[in-house]
Amino acid sequence: MDPNNVYAVVLDTLHRASNQDVEILKPAASKLSEWETERGFYPVLLSIFSNHSIDSNVRWLAAVTFKNGVDRYWRKNAPNGITEDEKRKLRQDLLSPSLLIEPVSQIASQLAVLVAKIARYDCPTEWPDLVPGLLNAMKTSTPLEQHRALLMFHHIVKALSTKRLLSDKRIFQELTTTVFSYILSIWDKYTQIFLQQIHEGADTITITENLEKALYSLKILKRLIINGFKKPHESHDALAFLNMIFDRAKSSLECRKLLKGRGIYLLELCEKYIIHLTKVALGTLEIYPLSYVSLVAPSLEFTAYYCFTEQGMHLAFERFTVQCLNLLKAILLCSEYKIDKMSDQSKDPAAVRARDIKQGILTDQTVCHMCRTLVTHFLLLTSDDLALWDADAESFATDATWGTWKCNLRPCSESVFLTLFHEFTDIVINELISLLKMIRQEPVNPNNLPMILRKDAIYNAVGLVATDLFDEVDFDEWFSTQLIAELKIKDGNYRIIRRRTAWLIGTWSRVKVSLELRPILYQSLLELLSDTEDVAVRLAACDALSMTIDDFNFSADQFAPFVQSVFVLLFALLKEADECDTKMHILTVLSLIAERNGEAVSHHTSELLSYLPLLWDHADQHNMLRCAIVSTLVQLVKALGYWSTPEMQPLVLGVLDEATNPKRPAHVYLLEDGLELWKAVLEATPIPIICADQLLHLAGNLPSLLEETTEYLRLGIDITNAYLLLMPVEFLLGPGDEFFKKLDDMLSDMQMEGVVEIFKLAEICLKVQMPEPNELLGIKVIWPMFRKIILGFENGHPNPSLISLRLSLISRLLLRSMPLFLEAIKETSVSCNCDPNEILMGLLDESCDRISLVVQPERRKIIGLGLSVLLTSQIPCVLGRFPAIMQNITEILNDIMKSEDNGAYVDGLIQDTVVPSSPSDSWNRFCPDTVESQHDIRARQLTMMDVIHNVDIRTFLTNQIVQLRNQAGQEAFDKLVKSIHPTSLEQLREYVQI
């Protein structure tokens, strides 16, 4: 930048940057960004926005550019930061008179924020004259300068109050002590002025000016009292301010009536002022409950008047009512005010006094009145609600929360009602029952809309506390005698009651509904789902159906007659819905129905399956809807038991690729549901040839997903397990090999639970029988793991699960190939630079010493078979541990051999042909109606083909003993036998001849 022409160049660039033409604006904005790190740029900006003769748009842009530069470059350690001498000059110029009489309010606001950002870094150490300068400006006789000084000081206090270091908090407390009294006097002065001017009918501009000053000073006081005192009640000024709040609010509410017709801005400004008064009360109560004790009574009386009396409610407005109800709830829930009557002396006297005040004001009669008013006034649907219902029933229905309870009247009213209920349960229950009896005795004319709205509100209240009314309300009787009759009234106004009744059905189905009544409830909900019904009612019925199905007492047999009709009606509603959120919700309900009813839905899904591809394409920009579609497909695949029908195959394969391919952007949102679908698809595939190429192509995503995140390792292992049972050779010759290499790389850094899961997967590789020439393919794939399997992972206390798996894997390797076992020992010894015999002796010692930690009979048997194999290995160290080996084999035989009626012993694991192959198989014993998946069948077949269930351990051991006798000679063999402990030898001879 040329120093001789800086001002003109920057001014011209700002002019161009404020142009509406994008072709002119973009280069200028880029140039301004380049200059942000140039020395001298910010003084030029300051001189431009200080010049009131320049166009206001240009000045505003200069102020915003300066403010953004402060964010990036004012910190002392900021790269390319503003120099200290430049900062010093800027701070001095920012307090110039021209800035404190800024005529344009938008620019004044930007300047106030700008100065506050600098103050957060520099005040008071680097900028000690900032606060005194602003206080002096507030004392001047120039109204505009007073206004701008208050505006700026408000933003400064707001910025400083957010600092959280103890030193910063101490500085803010010192600032509060210095300025609180003066700001309080300003607030009191301008509050009285604007209230008097409103009564006198002064002009709007004058009232607005003074009201703004009162509001700014009030905002300052709110920050100071909440963040600037340790105990506000110990400050005379703070206590005086708090005691004035409710009087000022009452006066302001009276004046608000007089402002109607004086302009929207002035009315909104007055309402904002009133709201900030209540915010002071709420903030103080939240942070300093014991300092607020003297205000508990005024707060409750104030709230009771303006929320629960006709005169007060006439003066109130919605946002103010919400604040008052929030204040009431905060007092009721304040933990400091809840103390045991029996321990008053051990509690803070202020807390005891607050409790007594609450009890004195909130009498039984007052609580009853509050409850009745909340239900019959605040819980009513408003004319705006009904207008939205008429204009857009779907939006009305899907906006179930209707905003947060802190900001919106109806959720706030519900929240306060629940708080009252739990604080005064018996009183509120009696009042609710009284209200319910009243409306049950009075039939409502369909044309009597106020009474219908009243009934809806009472039903809402009863539903909100349904769990607590378990013993008070007989829902079966209520539904049978009244609700079911009201559902049949099809008048337009009665849609309100039908919608609420649907909600009640869903709510009470989880609380207290007899099994006999449930079919009638299902039938009622079906009628409410009819396409002739109002959309909001249909969506409420959809929600209720979801709640009745997702319940512990749900019976699929009871629901079976309704499955077809439900699917048809929900599918029709799904197609009619316009909003993606609505479609997503309906799909979730359909998924739940499929999940809870299993194959009962198989004959009713064809239309849905035809529609889902269209919906998938429609939802390309709505990832949450796509998640719902994937979740629905998961349940449909599980329910149908297959997936490769012409309707499903292209959709499922396309969805899986989209959801599990790391190169697809949407996989971030769809991955978890996509993995669940992938698993379900593999488990439901009946034979390997179905879409084999596509499924193997998908398997190529597994290694990449493992590199990206281990969050879904459990699902990845389940998917790999399914591949191993479905197409082991194709999978391990293809992507499976790379996947196992990734798993091997991760083992060293994995927690023990993860290691156990991976070793279980490795065991599947050894169990799966593969045809020649790939009979050793499973061993080849997991071969890199064997070094870790042999050496172990335990540090400190042994992990029984891991020990069991390691010894099982080593035993299986022994059974498959002794040379490969010896080769694994040799490679392990090379990797850790030790003698192979040392590795083998350590492994033998571990097998003999820790086999007691193995509790599963199947694993104990496989280890026994492995030890039997070693007997004939002709390895010297094996025979050196012959007594320990035979003792362990004997204990294993004691565990698994069974005695028949004739006294003969048989291998119990050979005899028992019903062996659980998976968790689902075990579950089927308790749930015989559960359909066995194709994966379960494959897993059971693999288990029954395993050596555990096909090799008799007694016969196998006998053969090994005979071979050992032949190898060693009779004399040496006899010595070995004599080395066995007599007790073990006696037990061993019960099973084999030795």
Tab-separated table of N, CA, C and O in Angstrom, residues 155-192:
chain	number	residue	atom	x	y	z
A	155	HIS	N	-22.032	-3.429	26.194
A	155	HIS	CA	-21.291	-4.476	25.481
A	155	HIS	C	-19.968	-4.786	26.165
A	155	HIS	O	-19.520	-5.942	26.164
A	156	ILE	N	-19.341	-3.776	26.762
A	156	ILE	CA	-18.082	-4.004	27.480
A	156	ILE	C	-18.329	-4.894	28.697
A	156	ILE	O	-17.606	-5.868	28.937
A	157	VAL	N	-19.358	-4.575	29.473
A	157	VAL	CA	-19.689	-5.380	30.662
A	157	VAL	C	-20.058	-6.805	30.243
A	157	VAL	O	-19.652	-7.785	30.888
A	158	LYS	N	-20.784	-6.928	29.160
A	158	LYS	CA	-21.169	-8.251	28.659
A	158	LYS	C	-19.932	-9.069	28.303
A	158	LYS	O	-19.841	-10.261	28.629
A	159	ALA	N	-18.955	-8.437	27.645
A	159	ALA	CA	-17.725	-9.142	27.254
A	159	ALA	C	-16.887	-9.521	28.476
A	159	ALA	O	-16.389	-10.646	28.584
A	160	LEU	N	-16.734	-8.595	29.418
A	160	LEU	CA	-15.898	-8.859	30.584
A	160	LEU	C	-16.516	-9.891	31.513
A	160	LEU	O	-15.813	-10.637	32.190
A	161	SER	N	-17.846	-9.968	31.542
A	161	SER	CA	-18.515	-10.904	32.454
A	161	SER	C	-18.346	-12.357	32.024
A	161	SER	O	-18.584	-13.267	32.823
A	162	THR	N	-17.941	-12.568	30.775
A	162	THR	CA	-17.796	-13.950	30.280
A	162	THR	C	-16.419	-14.530	30.578
A	162	THR	O	-16.196	-15.717	30.324
A	163	LYS	N	-15.503	-13.744	31.103
A	163	LYS	CA	-14.156	-14.244	31.406
A	163	LYS	C	-14.220	-15.112	32.660
A	163	LYS	O	-14.885	-14.757	33.628
A	164	ARG	N	-13.495	-16.234	32.643
A	164	ARG	CA	-13.676	-17.226	33.693
A	164	ARG	C	-12.454	-17.460	34.586
A	164	ARG	O	-12.547	-18.188	35.568
A	165	LEU	N	-11.305	-16.868	34.276
A	165	LEU	CA	-10.159	-17.007	35.168
A	165	LEU	C	-10.445	-16.286	36.486
A	165	LEU	O	-11.127	-15.263	36.513
A	166	LEU	N	-9.893	-16.809	37.580
A	166	LEU	CA	-10.162	-16.218	38.892
A	166	LEU	C	-9.709	-14.763	38.945
A	166	LEU	O	-10.391	-13.916	39.540
A	167	SER	N	-8.567	-14.467	38.338
A	167	SER	CA	-8.078	-13.083	38.337
A	167	SER	C	-9.033	-12.172	37.580
A	167	SER	O	-9.289	-11.031	38.004
A	168	ASP	N	-9.585	-12.672	36.464
A	168	ASP	CA	-10.537	-11.876	35.682
A	168	ASP	C	-11.842	-11.679	36.456
A	168	ASP	O	-12.455	-10.599	36.401
A	169	LYS	N	-12.283	-12.721	37.152
A	169	LYS	CA	-13.503	-12.584	37.960
A	169	LYS	C	-13.304	-11.554	39.058
A	169	LYS	O	-14.212	-10.765	39.358
A	170	ARG	N	-12.124	-11.547	39.648
A	170	ARG	CA	-11.841	-10.580	40.713
A	170	ARG	C	-11.858	-9.155	40.160
A	170	ARG	O	-12.399	-8.231	40.793
A	171	ILE	N	-11.294	-8.970	38.975
A	171	ILE	CA	-11.300	-7.642	38.345
A	171	ILE	C	-12.736	-7.202	38.059
A	171	ILE	O	-13.105	-6.042	38.277
A	172	PHE	N	-13.582	-8.157	37.598
A	172	PHE	CA	-14.968	-7.800	37.294
A	172	PHE	C	-15.723	-7.436	38.575
A	172	PHE	O	-16.576	-6.539	38.566
A	173	GLN	N	-15.424	-8.118	39.654
A	173	GLN	CA	-16.060	-7.784	40.939
A	173	GLN	C	-15.648	-6.390	41.407
A	173	GLN	O	-16.468	-5.636	41.955
A	174	GLU	N	-14.383	-6.033	41.172
A	174	GLU	CA	-13.917	-4.683	41.525
A	174	GLU	C	-14.624	-3.638	40.664
A	174	GLU	O	-15.018	-2.567	41.154
A	175	LEU	N	-14.794	-3.962	39.378
A	175	LEU	CA	-15.518	-3.046	38.485
A	175	LEU	C	-16.956	-2.871	38.979
A	175	LEU	O	-17.484	-1.751	39.004
A	176	THR	N	-17.582	-3.971	39.376
A	176	THR	CA	-18.963	-3.912	39.864
A	176	THR	C	-19.071	-3.000	41.086
A	176	THR	O	-19.990	-2.163	41.171
A	177	THR	N	-18.152	-3.163	42.011
A	177	THR	CA	-18.158	-2.334	43.216
A	177	THR	C	-18.043	-0.849	42.866
A	177	THR	O	-18.672	0.011	43.490
A	178	THR	N	-17.269	-0.569	41.809
A	178	THR	CA	-17.014	0.821	41.419
A	178	THR	C	-18.228	1.469	40.754
A	178	THR	O	-18.565	2.625	41.040
A	179	VAL	N	-18.893	0.733	39.868
A	179	VAL	CA	-19.885	1.378	38.997
A	179	VAL	C	-21.331	1.046	39.339
A	179	VAL	O	-22.242	1.694	38.826
A	180	PHE	N	-21.569	0.043	40.178
A	180	PHE	CA	-22.945	-0.429	40.359
A	180	PHE	C	-23.871	0.677	40.846
A	180	PHE	O	-24.975	0.859	40.315
A	181	SER	N	-23.451	1.388	41.834
A	181	SER	CA	-24.305	2.417	42.419
A	181	SER	C	-24.682	3.468	41.387
A	181	SER	O	-25.849	3.894	41.301
A	182	TYR	N	-23.698	3.873	40.576
A	182	TYR	CA	-23.972	4.917	39.586
A	182	TYR	C	-24.917	4.405	38.495
A	182	TYR	O	-25.868	5.097	38.107
A	183	ILE	N	-24.673	3.183	37.994
A	183	ILE	CA	-25.549	2.616	36.964
A	183	ILE	C	-26.955	2.427	37.515
A	183	ILE	O	-27.953	2.648	36.818
A	184	LEU	N	-27.044	2.047	38.780
A	184	LEU	CA	-28.357	1.887	39.407
A	184	LEU	C	-29.114	3.206	39.416
A	184	LEU	O	-30.324	3.253	39.131
A	185	SER	N	-28.418	4.295	39.700
A	185	SER	CA	-29.076	5.605	39.725
A	185	SER	C	-29.535	6.008	38.330
A	185	SER	O	-30.615	6.586	38.157
A	186	ILE	N	-28.718	5.685	37.315
A	186	ILE	CA	-29.114	5.977	35.920
A	186	ILE	C	-30.364	5.187	35.555
A	186	ILE	O	-31.325	5.719	34.973
A	187	TRP	N	-30.345	3.895	35.894
A	187	TRP	CA	-31.497	3.056	35.561
A	187	TRP	C	-32.754	3.574	36.249
A	187	TRP	O	-33.818	3.691	35.617
A	188	ASP	N	-32.657	3.891	37.515
A	188	ASP	CA	-33.822	4.374	38.256
A	188	ASP	C	-34.333	5.686	37.672
A	188	ASP	O	-35.545	5.889	37.508
A	189	LYS	N	-33.382	6.548	37.313
A	189	LYS	CA	-33.748	7.858	36.767
A	189	LYS	C	-34.505	7.708	35.451
A	189	LYS	O	-35.612	8.262	35.280
A	190	TYR	N	-33.948	6.950	34.501
A	190	TYR	CA	-34.578	6.860	33.184
A	190	TYR	C	-35.822	5.984	33.205
A	190	TYR	O	-36.736	6.185	32.389
A	191	THR	N	-35.894	5.042	34.137
A	191	THR	CA	-37.119	4.249	34.268
A	191	THR	C	-38.271	5.142	34.714
A	191	THR	O	-39.377	5.097	34.151
A	192	GLN	N	-38.029	5.954	35.709
A	192	GLN	CA	-39.078	6.859	36.176
A	192	GLN	C	-39.473	7.855	35.094
A	192	GLN	O	-40.651	8.182	34.932
